[in-house]
Structure formats: structure tokens, C-alpha cells
Amino acid sequence: LSILKVCKPSARKKWAKMGHNVGSNFTGVRMKILVINDNLSMTETLRTLLEPLNAEIIVSGGGSPTKEAARIFDPDLIILDITLPELDGWQVCRLIRNHYNAPILILSAADNPSTIASALDAGGDDYMIKPVTGGMLLAHINKLLRRSKPGSDLVILPMHG
């Protein structure tokens, strides 16, 4: 089991009590997630789903400020919707991918195989079709972080549902 990021000091103890090795170099650093979505209802839903992580979450509505938000915030993960008002998600994905290495999880209602392939080709690391459960979202986040930050002391506690 690869340990990824501990969001709260108490999470490390809880994880250890469950029998998992949490490593000796625990820092207690909060995960930083940049959510790029213009739908206020969806961003609030994501905040609720990600709340157990005690993650620092920044929301951008897309468009030109998004690149600057990514630069300043330096996120561990980016959650991107592909239907945005100013720039489409493919443009935003390419823009971010050209400058940053943080994993990009595309979360969209579009379930057309060619749309999914185009989003992944634009630089997305994973694609999930809405609606998603909290457990599935966290499983995909864990997968992306395991690949992007191997050997780091980051933990996401599992969630069921």
C-alpha cells in the first residue's frame, strides 16, 4: 500500500489503527486541490465530498484566471469540468498541462467515448462521468496521487459510498 497524503494529524493515527503503515516522515501538510468548474452547485457538491480530506480547495470558474490560479496555488490535484463558459475544458486542460505536472481529473457529464478520448488526449490523467459517489471520487484521487507523488507521505483515508 502506497501512502499518499495525510490531511489531519488525527488521520494518521486513525489510518495506523486500521493496520496501515503511515511512514515515519509524516508532515501533516494539507492537500491542495484546484477545482475548475463554473457550476456553483457542482463546486459545493465537490466541497462536501472532499471535506473529509481537510483539503485546501480553491475554485476557479475557468477562463484566463485559471492558469494564474494554478501557478499561485500549486495544487496537488486539479479537478476540471470540460464545459466552461470562456475557454472550453480542452483548452484549459492543454493550457495547464503545458505548464504544470499536477494530475488532472476530468469530471464531466459527457459520456461520449470520443469526448472522453479527446479530454484525455488534451492532457487529462483520468476521466469520471457525473454523477459520482464520494468513494469512487476518492479512489480515483488516490490512484492519481499514487502515480504522481510516489513515495511521498500523503494519505487519503478511504470513504465508502
PDB file of C-alpha atoms in Angstrom:
ATOM      1  CA  LEU A   1       0.000   0.000   0.000  1.00  0.00           C
ATOM      2  CA  SER A   2       1.432   3.349  -1.020  1.00  0.00           C
ATOM      3  CA  ILE A   3       0.738   6.148   1.468  1.00  0.00           C
ATOM      4  CA  LEU A   4      -0.139   9.423  -0.190  1.00  0.00           C
ATOM      5  CA  LYS A   5      -1.162  12.375   1.938  1.00  0.00           C
ATOM      6  CA  VAL A   6      -2.309  12.963   5.492  1.00  0.00           C
ATOM      7  CA  CYS A   7      -4.810  15.736   5.722  1.00  0.00           C
ATOM      8  CA  LYS A   8      -5.155  15.902   9.515  1.00  0.00           C
ATOM      9  CA  PRO A   9      -2.759  14.762  12.230  1.00  0.00           C
ATOM     10  CA  SER A  10      -5.611  12.664  13.682  1.00  0.00           C
ATOM     11  CA  ALA A  11      -5.994  10.951  10.304  1.00  0.00           C
ATOM     12  CA  ARG A  12      -2.520   9.420  10.622  1.00  0.00           C
ATOM     13  CA  LYS A  13      -3.460   7.810  13.952  1.00  0.00           C
ATOM     14  CA  LYS A  14      -6.778   6.569  12.584  1.00  0.00           C
ATOM     15  CA  TRP A  15      -5.040   5.130   9.499  1.00  0.00           C
ATOM     16  CA  ALA A  16      -2.400   3.437  11.699  1.00  0.00           C
ATOM     17  CA  LYS A  17      -5.094   1.921  13.935  1.00  0.00           C
ATOM     18  CA  MET A  18      -6.578   0.353  10.811  1.00  0.00           C
ATOM     19  CA  GLY A  19      -3.281  -1.509  10.382  1.00  0.00           C
ATOM     20  CA  HIS A  20      -1.740   0.588   7.608  1.00  0.00           C
ATOM     21  CA  ASN A  21       1.869   1.746   7.580  1.00  0.00           C
ATOM     22  CA  VAL A  22       1.823   5.547   7.647  1.00  0.00           C
ATOM     23  CA  GLY A  23       5.565   6.101   7.405  1.00  0.00           C
ATOM     24  CA  SER A  24       7.879   7.987   9.706  1.00  0.00           C
ATOM     25  CA  ASN A  25       8.169  11.245   7.759  1.00  0.00           C
ATOM     26  CA  PHE A  26       4.618  12.491   8.388  1.00  0.00           C
ATOM     27  CA  THR A  27       4.340  16.223   7.808  1.00  0.00           C
ATOM     28  CA  GLY A  28       0.628  16.871   8.283  1.00  0.00           C
ATOM     29  CA  VAL A  29       0.582  19.002   5.128  1.00  0.00           C
ATOM     30  CA  ARG A  30      -2.867  19.669   3.708  1.00  0.00           C
ATOM     31  CA  MET A  31      -3.577  18.545   0.175  1.00  0.00           C
ATOM     32  CA  LYS A  32      -4.249  21.389  -2.275  1.00  0.00           C
ATOM     33  CA  ILE A  33      -6.994  20.805  -4.833  1.00  0.00           C
ATOM     34  CA  LEU A  34      -7.876  23.236  -7.615  1.00  0.00           C
ATOM     35  CA  VAL A  35     -11.471  22.773  -8.810  1.00  0.00           C
ATOM     36  CA  ILE A  36     -12.159  24.328 -12.210  1.00  0.00           C
ATOM     37  CA  ASN A  37     -15.917  24.443 -12.684  1.00  0.00           C
ATOM     38  CA  ASP A  38     -18.342  27.273 -13.355  1.00  0.00           C
ATOM     39  CA  ASN A  39     -21.343  25.461 -11.789  1.00  0.00           C
ATOM     40  CA  LEU A  40     -21.767  26.688  -8.203  1.00  0.00           C
ATOM     41  CA  SER A  41     -23.948  23.707  -7.276  1.00  0.00           C
ATOM     42  CA  MET A  42     -21.295  21.275  -8.515  1.00  0.00           C
ATOM     43  CA  THR A  43     -18.454  23.066  -6.734  1.00  0.00           C
ATOM     44  CA  GLU A  44     -20.410  22.934  -3.467  1.00  0.00           C
ATOM     45  CA  THR A  45     -21.062  19.209  -4.015  1.00  0.00           C
ATOM     46  CA  LEU A  46     -17.344  18.662  -4.588  1.00  0.00           C
ATOM     47  CA  ARG A  47     -16.521  20.629  -1.432  1.00  0.00           C
ATOM     48  CA  THR A  48     -18.882  18.358   0.511  1.00  0.00           C
ATOM     49  CA  LEU A  49     -17.368  15.188  -0.991  1.00  0.00           C
ATOM     50  CA  LEU A  50     -13.799  16.408  -0.376  1.00  0.00           C
ATOM     51  CA  GLU A  51     -14.488  17.815   3.103  1.00  0.00           C
ATOM     52  CA  PRO A  52     -13.342  14.638   4.913  1.00  0.00           C
ATOM     53  CA  LEU A  53      -9.880  15.191   3.413  1.00  0.00           C
ATOM     54  CA  ASN A  54      -9.485  18.528   5.189  1.00  0.00           C
ATOM     55  CA  ALA A  55      -8.022  19.622   1.850  1.00  0.00           C
ATOM     56  CA  GLU A  56      -7.397  23.199   0.892  1.00  0.00           C
ATOM     57  CA  ILE A  57      -9.771  23.762  -2.030  1.00  0.00           C
ATOM     58  CA  ILE A  58      -9.622  26.661  -4.461  1.00  0.00           C
ATOM     59  CA  VAL A  59     -12.375  27.103  -7.058  1.00  0.00           C
ATOM     60  CA  SER A  60     -11.885  28.753 -10.425  1.00  0.00           C
ATOM     61  CA  GLY A  61     -14.688  29.294 -12.913  1.00  0.00           C
ATOM     62  CA  GLY A  62     -12.321  28.622 -15.806  1.00  0.00           C
ATOM     63  CA  GLY A  63     -11.069  31.081 -18.352  1.00  0.00           C
ATOM     64  CA  SER A  64      -7.919  33.161 -18.234  1.00  0.00           C
ATOM     65  CA  PRO A  65      -7.552  33.392 -14.411  1.00  0.00           C
ATOM     66  CA  THR A  66      -7.254  29.589 -14.214  1.00  0.00           C
ATOM     67  CA  LYS A  67      -3.604  29.424 -15.294  1.00  0.00           C
ATOM     68  CA  GLU A  68      -2.702  32.089 -12.742  1.00  0.00           C
ATOM     69  CA  ALA A  69      -4.639  30.227 -10.022  1.00  0.00           C
ATOM     70  CA  ALA A  70      -2.700  27.053 -10.835  1.00  0.00           C
ATOM     71  CA  ARG A  71       0.610  28.942 -10.714  1.00  0.00           C
ATOM     72  CA  ILE A  72      -0.081  30.661  -7.396  1.00  0.00           C
ATOM     73  CA  PHE A  73      -1.841  27.747  -5.686  1.00  0.00           C
ATOM     74  CA  ASP A  74       0.488  24.979  -6.979  1.00  0.00           C
ATOM     75  CA  PRO A  75      -2.137  22.254  -6.474  1.00  0.00           C
ATOM     76  CA  ASP A  76      -1.518  18.582  -5.780  1.00  0.00           C
ATOM     77  CA  LEU A  77      -4.555  17.770  -7.936  1.00  0.00           C
ATOM     78  CA  ILE A  78      -6.805  19.570 -10.421  1.00  0.00           C
ATOM     79  CA  ILE A  79     -10.453  18.606 -10.912  1.00  0.00           C
ATOM     80  CA  LEU A  80     -11.670  20.007 -14.227  1.00  0.00           C
ATOM     81  CA  ASP A  81     -15.078  20.198 -15.905  1.00  0.00           C
ATOM     82  CA  ILE A  82     -14.854  20.324 -19.694  1.00  0.00           C
ATOM     83  CA  THR A  83     -17.910  22.557 -20.217  1.00  0.00           C
ATOM     84  CA  LEU A  84     -16.752  26.026 -19.242  1.00  0.00           C
ATOM     85  CA  PRO A  85     -18.042  29.411 -20.441  1.00  0.00           C
ATOM     86  CA  GLU A  86     -14.922  31.351 -21.522  1.00  0.00           C
ATOM     87  CA  LEU A  87     -12.470  28.646 -22.607  1.00  0.00           C
ATOM     88  CA  ASP A  88     -13.591  25.075 -23.123  1.00  0.00           C
ATOM     89  CA  GLY A  89     -12.182  22.383 -20.866  1.00  0.00           C
ATOM     90  CA  TRP A  90      -9.893  21.039 -23.586  1.00  0.00           C
ATOM     91  CA  GLN A  91      -8.217  24.450 -23.920  1.00  0.00           C
ATOM     92  CA  VAL A  92      -7.913  24.795 -20.148  1.00  0.00           C
ATOM     93  CA  CYS A  93      -6.516  21.263 -19.883  1.00  0.00           C
ATOM     94  CA  ARG A  94      -3.866  21.943 -22.565  1.00  0.00           C
ATOM     95  CA  LEU A  95      -3.012  25.305 -21.005  1.00  0.00           C
ATOM     96  CA  ILE A  96      -2.473  23.749 -17.581  1.00  0.00           C
ATOM     97  CA  ARG A  97      -0.692  20.647 -18.892  1.00  0.00           C
ATOM     98  CA  ASN A  98       1.799  22.778 -20.845  1.00  0.00           C
ATOM     99  CA  HIS A  99       2.947  24.455 -17.621  1.00  0.00           C
ATOM    100  CA  TYR A 100       2.166  22.158 -14.670  1.00  0.00           C
ATOM    101  CA  ASN A 101       2.537  18.497 -13.788  1.00  0.00           C
ATOM    102  CA  ALA A 102      -0.281  18.152 -11.253  1.00  0.00           C
ATOM    103  CA  PRO A 103      -2.654  15.322 -12.143  1.00  0.00           C
ATOM    104  CA  ILE A 104      -5.839  16.457 -13.881  1.00  0.00           C
ATOM    105  CA  LEU A 105      -9.059  14.599 -13.109  1.00  0.00           C
ATOM    106  CA  ILE A 106     -11.759  15.493 -15.600  1.00  0.00           C
ATOM    107  CA  LEU A 107     -15.220  15.275 -14.081  1.00  0.00           C
ATOM    108  CA  SER A 108     -17.971  15.704 -16.647  1.00  0.00           C
ATOM    109  CA  ALA A 109     -21.491  14.620 -17.534  1.00  0.00           C
ATOM    110  CA  ALA A 110     -20.362  13.979 -21.117  1.00  0.00           C
ATOM    111  CA  ASP A 111     -20.190  10.230 -21.631  1.00  0.00           C
ATOM    112  CA  ASN A 112     -19.443  10.055 -25.352  1.00  0.00           C
ATOM    113  CA  PRO A 113     -16.343   7.895 -25.971  1.00  0.00           C
ATOM    114  CA  SER A 114     -14.861  10.415 -28.426  1.00  0.00           C
ATOM    115  CA  THR A 115     -15.314  13.233 -25.878  1.00  0.00           C
ATOM    116  CA  ILE A 116     -13.568  11.163 -23.228  1.00  0.00           C
ATOM    117  CA  ALA A 117     -10.717  10.284 -25.610  1.00  0.00           C
ATOM    118  CA  SER A 118     -10.319  13.949 -26.624  1.00  0.00           C
ATOM    119  CA  ALA A 119     -10.194  15.078 -22.997  1.00  0.00           C
ATOM    120  CA  LEU A 120      -7.530  12.508 -22.157  1.00  0.00           C
ATOM    121  CA  ASP A 121      -5.578  13.416 -25.302  1.00  0.00           C
ATOM    122  CA  ALA A 122      -5.693  17.080 -24.239  1.00  0.00           C
ATOM    123  CA  GLY A 123      -3.727  16.171 -21.108  1.00  0.00           C
ATOM    124  CA  GLY A 124      -6.244  14.812 -18.645  1.00  0.00           C
ATOM    125  CA  ASP A 125      -4.938  11.986 -16.470  1.00  0.00           C
ATOM    126  CA  ASP A 126      -8.332  10.475 -15.639  1.00  0.00           C
ATOM    127  CA  TYR A 127     -11.960  10.958 -16.629  1.00  0.00           C
ATOM    128  CA  MET A 128     -15.038  10.374 -14.489  1.00  0.00           C
ATOM    129  CA  ILE A 129     -18.637  10.651 -15.642  1.00  0.00           C
ATOM    130  CA  LYS A 130     -21.022  12.522 -13.330  1.00  0.00           C
ATOM    131  CA  PRO A 131     -22.692  11.706 -11.092  1.00  0.00           C
ATOM    132  CA  VAL A 132     -20.013  10.042  -8.972  1.00  0.00           C
ATOM    133  CA  THR A 133     -20.061   8.741  -5.423  1.00  0.00           C
ATOM    134  CA  GLY A 134     -17.684  10.089  -2.822  1.00  0.00           C
ATOM    135  CA  GLY A 135     -15.979   6.716  -2.553  1.00  0.00           C
ATOM    136  CA  MET A 136     -15.323   6.479  -6.279  1.00  0.00           C
ATOM    137  CA  LEU A 137     -14.053  10.063  -6.417  1.00  0.00           C
ATOM    138  CA  LEU A 138     -11.599   9.421  -3.577  1.00  0.00           C
ATOM    139  CA  ALA A 139     -10.466   6.140  -5.166  1.00  0.00           C
ATOM    140  CA  HIS A 140      -9.626   7.974  -8.401  1.00  0.00           C
ATOM    141  CA  ILE A 141      -7.876  10.773  -6.475  1.00  0.00           C
ATOM    142  CA  ASN A 142      -5.810   8.156  -4.614  1.00  0.00           C
ATOM    143  CA  LYS A 143      -4.868   6.493  -7.896  1.00  0.00           C
ATOM    144  CA  LEU A 144      -3.723   9.766  -9.439  1.00  0.00           C
ATOM    145  CA  LEU A 145      -1.714  10.818  -6.399  1.00  0.00           C
ATOM    146  CA  ARG A 146      -0.030   7.412  -6.075  1.00  0.00           C
ATOM    147  CA  ARG A 147       1.233   7.819  -9.621  1.00  0.00           C
ATOM    148  CA  SER A 148       2.190  11.489  -9.412  1.00  0.00           C
ATOM    149  CA  LYS A 149       3.838  11.505  -5.980  1.00  0.00           C
ATOM    150  CA  PRO A 150       5.317   8.042  -5.405  1.00  0.00           C
ATOM    151  CA  GLY A 151       6.980   7.555  -2.059  1.00  0.00           C
ATOM    152  CA  SER A 152       5.507  10.706  -0.540  1.00  0.00           C
ATOM    153  CA  ASP A 153       3.833  10.668   2.853  1.00  0.00           C
ATOM    154  CA  LEU A 154       0.385  11.679   1.644  1.00  0.00           C
ATOM    155  CA  VAL A 155      -2.677   9.783   2.872  1.00  0.00           C
ATOM    156  CA  ILE A 156      -6.286   9.902   1.809  1.00  0.00           C
ATOM    157  CA  LEU A 157      -8.489   8.000   4.187  1.00  0.00           C
ATOM    158  CA  PRO A 158     -10.898   5.669   2.420  1.00  0.00           C
ATOM    159  CA  MET A 159     -14.545   6.550   2.144  1.00  0.00           C
ATOM    160  CA  HIS A 160     -17.363   4.198   1.305  1.00  0.00           C
ATOM    161  CA  GLY A 161     -20.382   5.037  -0.830  1.00  0.00           C
TER     162      GLY A 161
END
